Amino acid sequence: QLALTQKQRRWSILLVAFSGWELIASACIAGTPLAFAYKDDGVSLYCLCIQALSHLLCSFVIILRFIGELLPSRDDNSQVSDGEILPEQRRRDLRREQLFAIVMGIGMLVSCAALLFKAFRKIKFWDQWYLDHSVQDQDIELVT
């Protein structure tokens, strides 16, 4: 396996920069619904948080992968060459990416199941669903 070419290095730097931005944005997007879901016990907000966390993990994996690729080459006086280390490093990165993909997939399946359960429950109890929110509705009317 060969090291990155100069053109691939430029694209990798750009990809790491955008992934870093998405890492920050995903953390903000995950934090906001989590704060409100904690107060309101909102399943859909928890699910939105899980989806944002999967984006955060994906960006994190991309950054880890390409930061390793962008590191400078080893000194000439080392015992092991880059050509020998590169395949092992890429195998390790692949195992890490597979593990994160499985964790994200399970998280998204749990999120989907929770939303589906809430949707069926809402259909079943549609006539009684919002009766417990009458005090909150009056507060909103008063404020607005």
CSV table of C-alpha atoms in Angstrom, one decimal:
chain,number,residue,atom,x,y,z
A,1,GLN,CA,0.0,0.0,0.0
A,2,LEU,CA,1.2,3.4,-0.9
A,3,ALA,CA,1.3,6.6,1.1
A,4,LEU,CA,-0.9,9.5,0.0
A,5,THR,CA,0.0,11.6,-3.0
A,6,GLN,CA,0.3,15.3,-2.8
A,7,LYS,CA,-3.2,15.8,-4.3
A,8,GLN,CA,-4.7,13.3,-1.9
A,9,ARG,CA,-3.0,15.0,1.0
A,10,ARG,CA,-4.6,18.3,0.0
A,11,TRP,CA,-8.0,16.7,-0.1
A,12,SER,CA,-7.4,14.9,3.2
A,13,ILE,CA,-6.6,18.3,4.9
A,14,LEU,CA,-9.8,19.7,3.5
A,15,LEU,CA,-11.7,16.7,4.7
A,16,VAL,CA,-10.2,16.9,8.2
A,17,ALA,CA,-11.1,20.7,8.3
A,18,PHE,CA,-14.7,20.1,7.3
A,19,SER,CA,-15.0,17.1,9.6
A,20,GLY,CA,-13.7,19.2,12.5
A,21,TRP,CA,-16.3,21.8,11.8
A,22,GLU,CA,-19.0,19.1,11.7
A,23,LEU,CA,-17.7,17.7,14.9
A,24,ILE,CA,-18.3,21.0,16.6
A,25,ALA,CA,-21.7,21.6,14.9
A,26,SER,CA,-22.8,18.0,15.8
A,27,ALA,CA,-21.9,18.5,19.4
A,28,CYS,CA,-24.0,21.7,19.6
A,29,ILE,CA,-26.9,20.1,17.7
A,30,ALA,CA,-26.7,17.0,20.1
A,31,GLY,CA,-26.5,19.2,23.2
A,32,THR,CA,-29.5,21.4,22.5
A,33,PRO,CA,-32.2,18.6,22.1
A,34,LEU,CA,-30.6,16.7,25.0
A,35,ALA,CA,-31.1,19.7,27.3
A,36,PHE,CA,-34.7,20.1,26.3
A,37,ALA,CA,-35.4,16.4,26.3
A,38,TYR,CA,-34.1,16.1,29.8
A,39,LYS,CA,-36.6,18.8,31.0
A,40,ASP,CA,-39.6,17.7,28.9
A,41,ASP,CA,-38.9,13.9,28.7
A,42,GLY,CA,-39.2,14.0,24.9
A,43,VAL,CA,-38.5,10.8,23.1
A,44,SER,CA,-38.2,12.5,19.7
A,45,LEU,CA,-35.6,14.9,21.1
A,46,TYR,CA,-33.6,12.0,22.5
A,47,CYS,CA,-33.7,10.4,19.1
A,48,LEU,CA,-32.6,13.6,17.4
A,49,CYS,CA,-29.7,13.7,19.9
A,50,ILE,CA,-28.8,10.1,19.0
A,51,GLN,CA,-28.7,11.0,15.3
A,52,ALA,CA,-26.5,14.0,16.0
A,53,LEU,CA,-24.2,11.9,18.1
A,54,SER,CA,-23.8,9.4,15.2
A,55,HIS,CA,-22.7,12.4,13.0
A,56,LEU,CA,-20.3,13.4,15.7
A,57,LEU,CA,-18.8,9.8,15.9
A,58,CYS,CA,-18.6,9.7,12.1
A,59,SER,CA,-16.7,13.0,12.0
A,60,PHE,CA,-14.5,11.8,14.8
A,61,VAL,CA,-13.6,8.6,13.0
A,62,ILE,CA,-12.8,10.5,9.8
A,63,ILE,CA,-10.5,12.9,11.7
A,64,LEU,CA,-8.7,10.0,13.4
A,65,ARG,CA,-8.2,8.2,10.1
A,66,PHE,CA,-6.8,11.1,8.1
A,67,ILE,CA,-4.8,12.7,10.9
A,68,GLY,CA,-2.9,9.4,11.0
A,69,GLU,CA,-2.4,9.6,7.2
A,70,LEU,CA,-1.3,13.2,7.4
A,71,LEU,CA,1.4,12.7,10.0
A,72,PRO,CA,5.0,13.3,8.7
A,73,SER,CA,6.9,10.3,7.6
A,74,ARG,CA,9.2,8.5,10.1
A,75,ASP,CA,12.9,9.4,10.4
A,76,ASP,CA,15.4,7.5,8.3
A,77,ASN,CA,17.3,6.2,11.4
A,78,SER,CA,14.3,4.2,12.6
A,79,GLN,CA,14.4,0.4,12.5
A,80,VAL,CA,11.0,0.0,10.7
A,81,SER,CA,10.0,1.7,7.5
A,82,ASP,CA,6.7,3.4,6.7
A,83,GLY,CA,6.0,0.8,4.1
A,84,GLU,CA,5.9,-1.9,6.8
A,85,ILE,CA,3.8,0.2,9.3
A,86,LEU,CA,1.3,1.5,6.8
A,87,PRO,CA,-0.7,-1.7,6.2
A,88,GLU,CA,-0.9,-2.5,9.9
A,89,GLN,CA,-2.0,1.1,10.6
A,90,ARG,CA,-4.7,0.9,8.0
A,91,ARG,CA,-5.9,-2.4,9.3
A,92,ARG,CA,-6.2,-0.9,12.8
A,93,ASP,CA,-8.1,2.1,11.4
A,94,LEU,CA,-10.4,-0.3,9.5
A,95,ARG,CA,-11.2,-2.3,12.6
A,96,ARG,CA,-11.9,1.0,14.5
A,97,GLU,CA,-14.2,2.3,11.8
A,98,GLN,CA,-16.1,-1.0,11.7
A,99,LEU,CA,-16.6,-0.9,15.5
A,100,PHE,CA,-17.8,2.7,15.3
A,101,ALA,CA,-20.1,1.9,12.4
A,102,ILE,CA,-21.7,-1.0,14.3
A,103,VAL,CA,-22.2,1.2,17.4
A,104,MET,CA,-23.8,3.9,15.3
A,105,GLY,CA,-26.0,1.4,13.5
A,106,ILE,CA,-27.2,0.0,16.8
A,107,GLY,CA,-27.9,3.4,18.2
A,108,MET,CA,-29.8,4.4,15.1
A,109,LEU,CA,-31.9,1.2,15.3
A,110,VAL,CA,-32.7,1.9,18.9
A,111,SER,CA,-33.7,5.5,18.0
A,112,CYS,CA,-35.9,4.3,15.1
A,113,ALA,CA,-37.6,1.7,17.4
A,114,ALA,CA,-38.3,4.4,20.0
A,115,LEU,CA,-39.8,6.7,17.5
A,116,LEU,CA,-41.9,3.9,16.0
A,117,PHE,CA,-43.1,2.9,19.5
A,118,LYS,CA,-44.0,6.6,20.3
A,119,ALA,CA,-45.9,6.9,17.0
A,120,PHE,CA,-48.0,3.8,17.6
A,121,ARG,CA,-48.7,4.9,21.2
A,122,LYS,CA,-49.7,8.4,20.0
A,123,ILE,CA,-52.1,6.9,17.4
A,124,LYS,CA,-53.6,4.7,20.1
A,125,PHE,CA,-54.1,7.5,22.7
A,126,TRP,CA,-54.7,10.4,20.2
A,127,ASP,CA,-57.8,11.7,22.0
A,128,GLN,CA,-56.2,11.7,25.4
A,129,TRP,CA,-52.6,12.5,24.4
A,130,TYR,CA,-52.5,16.3,25.1
A,131,LEU,CA,-54.9,16.6,28.1
A,132,ASP,CA,-52.0,16.7,30.6
A,133,HIS,CA,-50.5,19.7,28.8
A,134,SER,CA,-53.4,22.0,29.5
A,135,VAL,CA,-51.5,23.9,32.2
A,136,GLN,CA,-48.5,24.4,29.9
A,137,ASP,CA,-50.8,25.5,27.1
A,138,GLN,CA,-52.4,28.2,29.4
A,139,ASP,CA,-48.8,29.3,30.4
A,140,ILE,CA,-47.9,29.7,26.7
A,141,GLU,CA,-51.1,31.6,26.0
A,142,LEU,CA,-50.3,33.9,28.9
A,143,VAL,CA,-46.7,34.6,27.8
A,144,THR,CA,-47.5,35.1,24.2
